[in-house]
XYZ file of C-alpha atoms in Angstrom:
332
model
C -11.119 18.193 -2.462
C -9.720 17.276 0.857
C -7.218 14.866 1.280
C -8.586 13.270 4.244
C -12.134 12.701 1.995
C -9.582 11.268 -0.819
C -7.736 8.652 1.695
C -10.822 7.712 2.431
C -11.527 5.768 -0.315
C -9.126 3.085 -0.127
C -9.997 -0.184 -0.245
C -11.278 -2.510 3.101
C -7.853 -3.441 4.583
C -7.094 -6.871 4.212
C -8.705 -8.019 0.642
C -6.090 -6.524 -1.396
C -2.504 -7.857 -1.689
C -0.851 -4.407 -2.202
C 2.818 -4.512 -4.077
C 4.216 -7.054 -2.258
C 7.936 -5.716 -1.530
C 7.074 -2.329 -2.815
C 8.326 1.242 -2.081
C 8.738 1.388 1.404
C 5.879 3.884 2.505
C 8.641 6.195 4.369
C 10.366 6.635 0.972
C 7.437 6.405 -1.604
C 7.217 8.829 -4.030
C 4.838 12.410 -2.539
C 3.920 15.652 -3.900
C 4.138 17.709 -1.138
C 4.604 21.043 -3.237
C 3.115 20.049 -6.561
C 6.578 18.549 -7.711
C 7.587 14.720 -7.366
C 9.976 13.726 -4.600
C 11.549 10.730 -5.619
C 12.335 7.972 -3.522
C 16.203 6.937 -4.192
C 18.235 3.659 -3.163
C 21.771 2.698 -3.397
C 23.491 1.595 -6.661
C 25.464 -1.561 -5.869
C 28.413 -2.125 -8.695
C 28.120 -5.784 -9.911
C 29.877 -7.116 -12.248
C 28.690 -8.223 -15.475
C 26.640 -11.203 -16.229
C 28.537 -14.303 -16.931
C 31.490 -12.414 -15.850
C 32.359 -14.447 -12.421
C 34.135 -18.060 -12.302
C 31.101 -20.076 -11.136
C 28.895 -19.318 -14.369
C 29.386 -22.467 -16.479
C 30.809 -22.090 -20.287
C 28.084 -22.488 -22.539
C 29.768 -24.957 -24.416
C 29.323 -27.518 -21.200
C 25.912 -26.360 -20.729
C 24.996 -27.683 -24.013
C 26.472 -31.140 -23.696
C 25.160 -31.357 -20.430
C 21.463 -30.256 -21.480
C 20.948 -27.509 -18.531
C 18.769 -25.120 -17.761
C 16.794 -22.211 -19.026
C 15.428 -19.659 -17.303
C 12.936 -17.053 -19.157
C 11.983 -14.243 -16.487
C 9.760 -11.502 -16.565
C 11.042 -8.579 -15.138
C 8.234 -5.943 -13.210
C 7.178 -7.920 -10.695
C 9.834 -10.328 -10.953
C 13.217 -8.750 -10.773
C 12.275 -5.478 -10.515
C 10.265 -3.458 -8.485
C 9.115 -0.412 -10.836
C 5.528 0.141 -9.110
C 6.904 3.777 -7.723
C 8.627 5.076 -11.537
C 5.341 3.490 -13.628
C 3.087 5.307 -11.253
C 4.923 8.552 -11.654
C 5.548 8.290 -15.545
C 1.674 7.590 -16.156
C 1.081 11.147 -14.062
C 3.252 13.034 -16.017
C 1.884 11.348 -19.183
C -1.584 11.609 -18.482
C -0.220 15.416 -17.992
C 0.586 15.782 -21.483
C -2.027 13.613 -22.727
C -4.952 15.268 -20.972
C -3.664 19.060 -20.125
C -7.050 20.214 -18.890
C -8.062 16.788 -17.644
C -5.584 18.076 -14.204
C -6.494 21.723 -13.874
C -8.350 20.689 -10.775
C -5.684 17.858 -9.779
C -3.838 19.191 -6.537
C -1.162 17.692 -4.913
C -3.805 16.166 -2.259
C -5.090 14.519 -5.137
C -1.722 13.477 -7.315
C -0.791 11.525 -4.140
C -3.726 9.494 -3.475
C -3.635 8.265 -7.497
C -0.188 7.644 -6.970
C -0.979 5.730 -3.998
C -4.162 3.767 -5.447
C -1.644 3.067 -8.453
C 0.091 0.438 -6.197
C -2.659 -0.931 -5.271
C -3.976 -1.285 -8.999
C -0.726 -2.051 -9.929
C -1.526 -6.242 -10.865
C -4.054 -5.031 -12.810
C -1.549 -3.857 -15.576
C -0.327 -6.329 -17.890
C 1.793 -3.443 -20.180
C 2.699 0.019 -19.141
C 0.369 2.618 -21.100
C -2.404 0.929 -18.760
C -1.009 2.940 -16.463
C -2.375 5.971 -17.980
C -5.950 4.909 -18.693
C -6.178 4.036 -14.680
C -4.410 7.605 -13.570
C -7.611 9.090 -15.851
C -9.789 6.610 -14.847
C -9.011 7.471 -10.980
C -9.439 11.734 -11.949
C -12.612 10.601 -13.365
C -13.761 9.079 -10.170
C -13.058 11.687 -7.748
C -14.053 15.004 -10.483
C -17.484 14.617 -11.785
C -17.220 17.183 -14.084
C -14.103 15.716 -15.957
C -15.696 12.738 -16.444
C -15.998 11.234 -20.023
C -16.324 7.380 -19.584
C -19.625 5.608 -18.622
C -18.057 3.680 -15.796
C -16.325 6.066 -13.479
C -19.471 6.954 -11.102
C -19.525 5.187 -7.884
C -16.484 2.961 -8.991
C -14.666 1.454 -6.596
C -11.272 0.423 -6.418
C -11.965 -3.114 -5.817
C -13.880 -3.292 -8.446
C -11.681 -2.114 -10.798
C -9.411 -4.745 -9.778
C -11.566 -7.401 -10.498
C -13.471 -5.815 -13.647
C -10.466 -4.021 -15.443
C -10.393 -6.365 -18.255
C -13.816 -5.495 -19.166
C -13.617 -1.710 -18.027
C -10.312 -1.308 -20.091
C -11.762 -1.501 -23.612
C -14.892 0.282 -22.870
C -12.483 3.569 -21.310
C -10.863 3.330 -24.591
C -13.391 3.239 -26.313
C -14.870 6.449 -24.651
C -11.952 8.395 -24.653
C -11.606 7.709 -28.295
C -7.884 6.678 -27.746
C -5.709 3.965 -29.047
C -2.914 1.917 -27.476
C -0.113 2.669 -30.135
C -0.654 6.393 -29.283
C -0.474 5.683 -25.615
C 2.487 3.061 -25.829
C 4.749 5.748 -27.344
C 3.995 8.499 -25.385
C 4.500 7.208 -22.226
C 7.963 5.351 -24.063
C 8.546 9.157 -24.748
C 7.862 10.658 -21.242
C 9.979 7.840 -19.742
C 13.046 8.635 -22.189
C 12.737 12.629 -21.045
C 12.628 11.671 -17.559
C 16.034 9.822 -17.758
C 17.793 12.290 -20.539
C 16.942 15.360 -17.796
C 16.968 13.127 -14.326
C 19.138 9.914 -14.686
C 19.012 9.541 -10.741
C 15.495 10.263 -10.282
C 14.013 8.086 -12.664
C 16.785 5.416 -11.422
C 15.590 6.025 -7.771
C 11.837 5.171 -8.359
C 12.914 1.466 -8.948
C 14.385 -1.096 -7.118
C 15.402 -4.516 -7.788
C 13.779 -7.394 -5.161
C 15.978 -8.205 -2.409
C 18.832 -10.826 -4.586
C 17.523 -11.341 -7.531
C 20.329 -8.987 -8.885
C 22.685 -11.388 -7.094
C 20.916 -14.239 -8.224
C 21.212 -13.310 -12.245
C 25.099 -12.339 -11.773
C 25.694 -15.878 -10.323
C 23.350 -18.047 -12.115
C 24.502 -20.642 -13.798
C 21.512 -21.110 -16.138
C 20.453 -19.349 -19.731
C 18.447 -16.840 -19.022
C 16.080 -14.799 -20.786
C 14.352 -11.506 -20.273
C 10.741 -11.941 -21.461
C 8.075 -8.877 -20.235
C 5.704 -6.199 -21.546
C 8.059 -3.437 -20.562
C 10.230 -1.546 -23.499
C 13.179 -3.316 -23.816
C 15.231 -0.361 -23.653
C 14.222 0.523 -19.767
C 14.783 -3.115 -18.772
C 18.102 -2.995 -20.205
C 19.057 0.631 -18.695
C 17.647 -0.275 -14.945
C 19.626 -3.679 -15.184
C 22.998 -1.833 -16.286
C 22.047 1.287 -13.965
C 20.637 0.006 -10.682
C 22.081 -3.435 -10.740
C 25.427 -2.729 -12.710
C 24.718 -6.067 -15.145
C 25.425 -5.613 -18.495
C 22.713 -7.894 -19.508
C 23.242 -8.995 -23.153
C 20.000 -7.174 -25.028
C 19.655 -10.039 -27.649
C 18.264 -12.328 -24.722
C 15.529 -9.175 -23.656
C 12.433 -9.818 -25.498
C 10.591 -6.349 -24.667
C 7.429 -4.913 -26.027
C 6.642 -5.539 -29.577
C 8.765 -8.639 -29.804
C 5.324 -10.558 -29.825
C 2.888 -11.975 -26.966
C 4.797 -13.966 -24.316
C 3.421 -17.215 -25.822
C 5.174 -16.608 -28.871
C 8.348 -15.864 -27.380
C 8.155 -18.859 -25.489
C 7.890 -21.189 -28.631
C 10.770 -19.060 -30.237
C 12.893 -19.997 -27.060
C 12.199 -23.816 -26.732
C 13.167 -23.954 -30.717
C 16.378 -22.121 -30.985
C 18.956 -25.619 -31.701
C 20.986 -24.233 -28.804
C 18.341 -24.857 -26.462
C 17.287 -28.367 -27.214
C 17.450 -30.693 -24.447
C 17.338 -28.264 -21.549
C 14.736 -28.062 -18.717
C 12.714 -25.121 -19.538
C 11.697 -22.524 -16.698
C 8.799 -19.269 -16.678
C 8.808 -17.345 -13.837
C 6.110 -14.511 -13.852
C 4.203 -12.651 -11.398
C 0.712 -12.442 -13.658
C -1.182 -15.585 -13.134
C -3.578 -14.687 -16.231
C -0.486 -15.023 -18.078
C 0.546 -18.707 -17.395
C -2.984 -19.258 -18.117
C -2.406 -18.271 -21.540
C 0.541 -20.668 -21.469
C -0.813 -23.570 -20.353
C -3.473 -23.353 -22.922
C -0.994 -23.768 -25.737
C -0.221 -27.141 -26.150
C 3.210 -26.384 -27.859
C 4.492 -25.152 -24.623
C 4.034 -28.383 -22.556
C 7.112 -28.390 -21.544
C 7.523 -25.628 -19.757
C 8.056 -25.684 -15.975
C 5.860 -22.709 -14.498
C 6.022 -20.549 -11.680
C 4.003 -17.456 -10.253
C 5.933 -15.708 -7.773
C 4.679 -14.529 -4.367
C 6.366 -11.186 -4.508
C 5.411 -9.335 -7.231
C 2.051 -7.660 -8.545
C -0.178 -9.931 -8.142
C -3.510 -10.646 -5.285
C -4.130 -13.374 -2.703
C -7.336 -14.492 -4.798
C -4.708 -15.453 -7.733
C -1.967 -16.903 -5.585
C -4.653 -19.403 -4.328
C -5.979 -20.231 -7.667
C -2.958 -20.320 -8.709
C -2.235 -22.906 -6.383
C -4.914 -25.070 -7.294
C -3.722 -25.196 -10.443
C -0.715 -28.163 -11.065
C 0.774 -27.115 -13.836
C 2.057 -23.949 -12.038
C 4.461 -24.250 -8.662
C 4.219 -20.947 -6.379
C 7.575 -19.855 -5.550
C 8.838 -17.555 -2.628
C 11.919 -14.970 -3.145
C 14.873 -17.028 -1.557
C 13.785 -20.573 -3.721
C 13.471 -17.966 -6.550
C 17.142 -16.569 -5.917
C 18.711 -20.002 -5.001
C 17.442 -21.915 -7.744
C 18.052 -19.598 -10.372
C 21.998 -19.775 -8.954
């Protein structure tokens, strides 16, 4: 199928809010030749967190009540749009073999390119792999196993993929265990073999690296990603040694739960309690626990997330929109 006919499928410019701050598109990952280029950036050395004078002893932060910060980290910190795309290719690889015998590299691109877009659509990472199928399915007719994929747009898997989601599983006969730990498993053989490549497909959002190294705040590492590949890109690409105790990854529990855990640790009590996250359907589920009342939230304008939710979002006054430089200085 032509590339051209692919490309044309993309969405009515303007309704979408693409990955705000994502992979430039000079240095977003192609497949020119059938084989992944990846896009690399510079690996700044900083030093450890807590590790420079203006951090405040945690002793004093105690007496004096302070704050705490829990952060998601796609979307928030980190900008892994270009890796997740790529992983959830060579997953869906493994997963579906003949699923890509009539994938070319025309095609490979334009998923990886509609995976931006689709990108706030994903609330944890084997998603990724149900929309990479989900996409084949729309553009091969004679792959396709799900009731849904003819004449699907992308828009309209943006607004429908909570209902599309179970019914794709469903179809497919698959489960999300299955799908959790193999694309855990294809993300752990793309950094044993390619360290710098897999490395190179993220980046962190302008400061926010600067803004954890300096803050003098708790903070907390809440999100849906494995707790293991927060940890890495955070030692790796930011040169933090971020203490993996205070990263609550996947299968520590749903954010809500974390949340409650945080606010009722006895080191903890009397400080002013922050969420910053870039999925507005999750500070929904926050507000509608009463047990979490106390929590100051904030939906980000940078991260994976549409105009349509940053304006009800807005509307909304339990939840504060916040921009990239109040992000960074209030966190110091």
């Amino acid at each position: 199928m032509a590339a051209g006919r692919l490309l044309g499928l993309r969405p009515a410019p303007g309704r979408l809010h693409r990955c705000v701050g994502g992979l430039p598109a000079t240095v977003r990952p192609t497949f020119p030749t059938g084989r992944a280029k990846f896009c690399r950036y510079s690996i700044r050395s900083i030093p450890p967190l807590g590790g420079v004078g203006r951090r405040v002893p945690r002793a004093a932060q105690a007496a004096m009540g302070g704050d705490l910060y829990a952060l998601d980290f796609d979307g928030v910190i980190c900008d892994s749009c270009g890796e997740s795309s790529l992983s959830a290719v060579k997953a869906a690889k493994v997963r579906w073999p003949w699923l890509f015998q009539q994938v070319d590299a025309a095609m490979e691109e334009w998923i990886v390119e509609q995976m931006y877009t689709l990108r706030p659509v994903v609330e944890t990472g084997y998603e990724n792999l149900l929309l990479v199928r989900l996409l084949v399915e729309i553009q091969i007719p004679s792959v396709r196993k799900s009731s849904v994929a003819d004449g699907l747009s992308i828009q309209e898997i943006l607004e429908n993929w909570l209902k599309l989601k179970p019914t794709v599983m469903d179809e497919w006969q698959e489960d999300r265990e299955s799908l959790v730990d193999l694309f855990g498993r294809v993300r752990d053989d793309w950094i044993e073999n390619d360290l710098s490549g897999w490395i190179g497909a993220n980046r962190f959002y302008p400061g926010t690296a600067d803004a954890l190294k300096l803050s003098s705040s708790e903070v907390y590492i809440v999100t849906t990603k494995q707790s293991r590949f927060a940890e890495a890109l955070l030692k790796e690409l930011a040169g933090i040694d971020f203490p993996s105790e205070r990263i609550y990854g996947l299968g520590t529990g749903p954010k809500v739960k974390v949340l409650q855990q945080l606010q009722k640790m006895p080191q903890h009590q009397g400080r002013t309690l922050h969420f910053v996250e870039d999925r507005f359907a999750t500070l929904n589920n926050v507000i509608k626990e009463p047990a979490l009342d106390n929590w100051n939230l904030y939906l980000v304008t940078w991260g994976y997330n549409t105009q349509k939710e940053r304006e009800e979002a807005a509307a909304v006054a339990r939840i504060q929109l916040i921009d990239l430089p109040d992000f960074s200085k209030q966190l110091k």
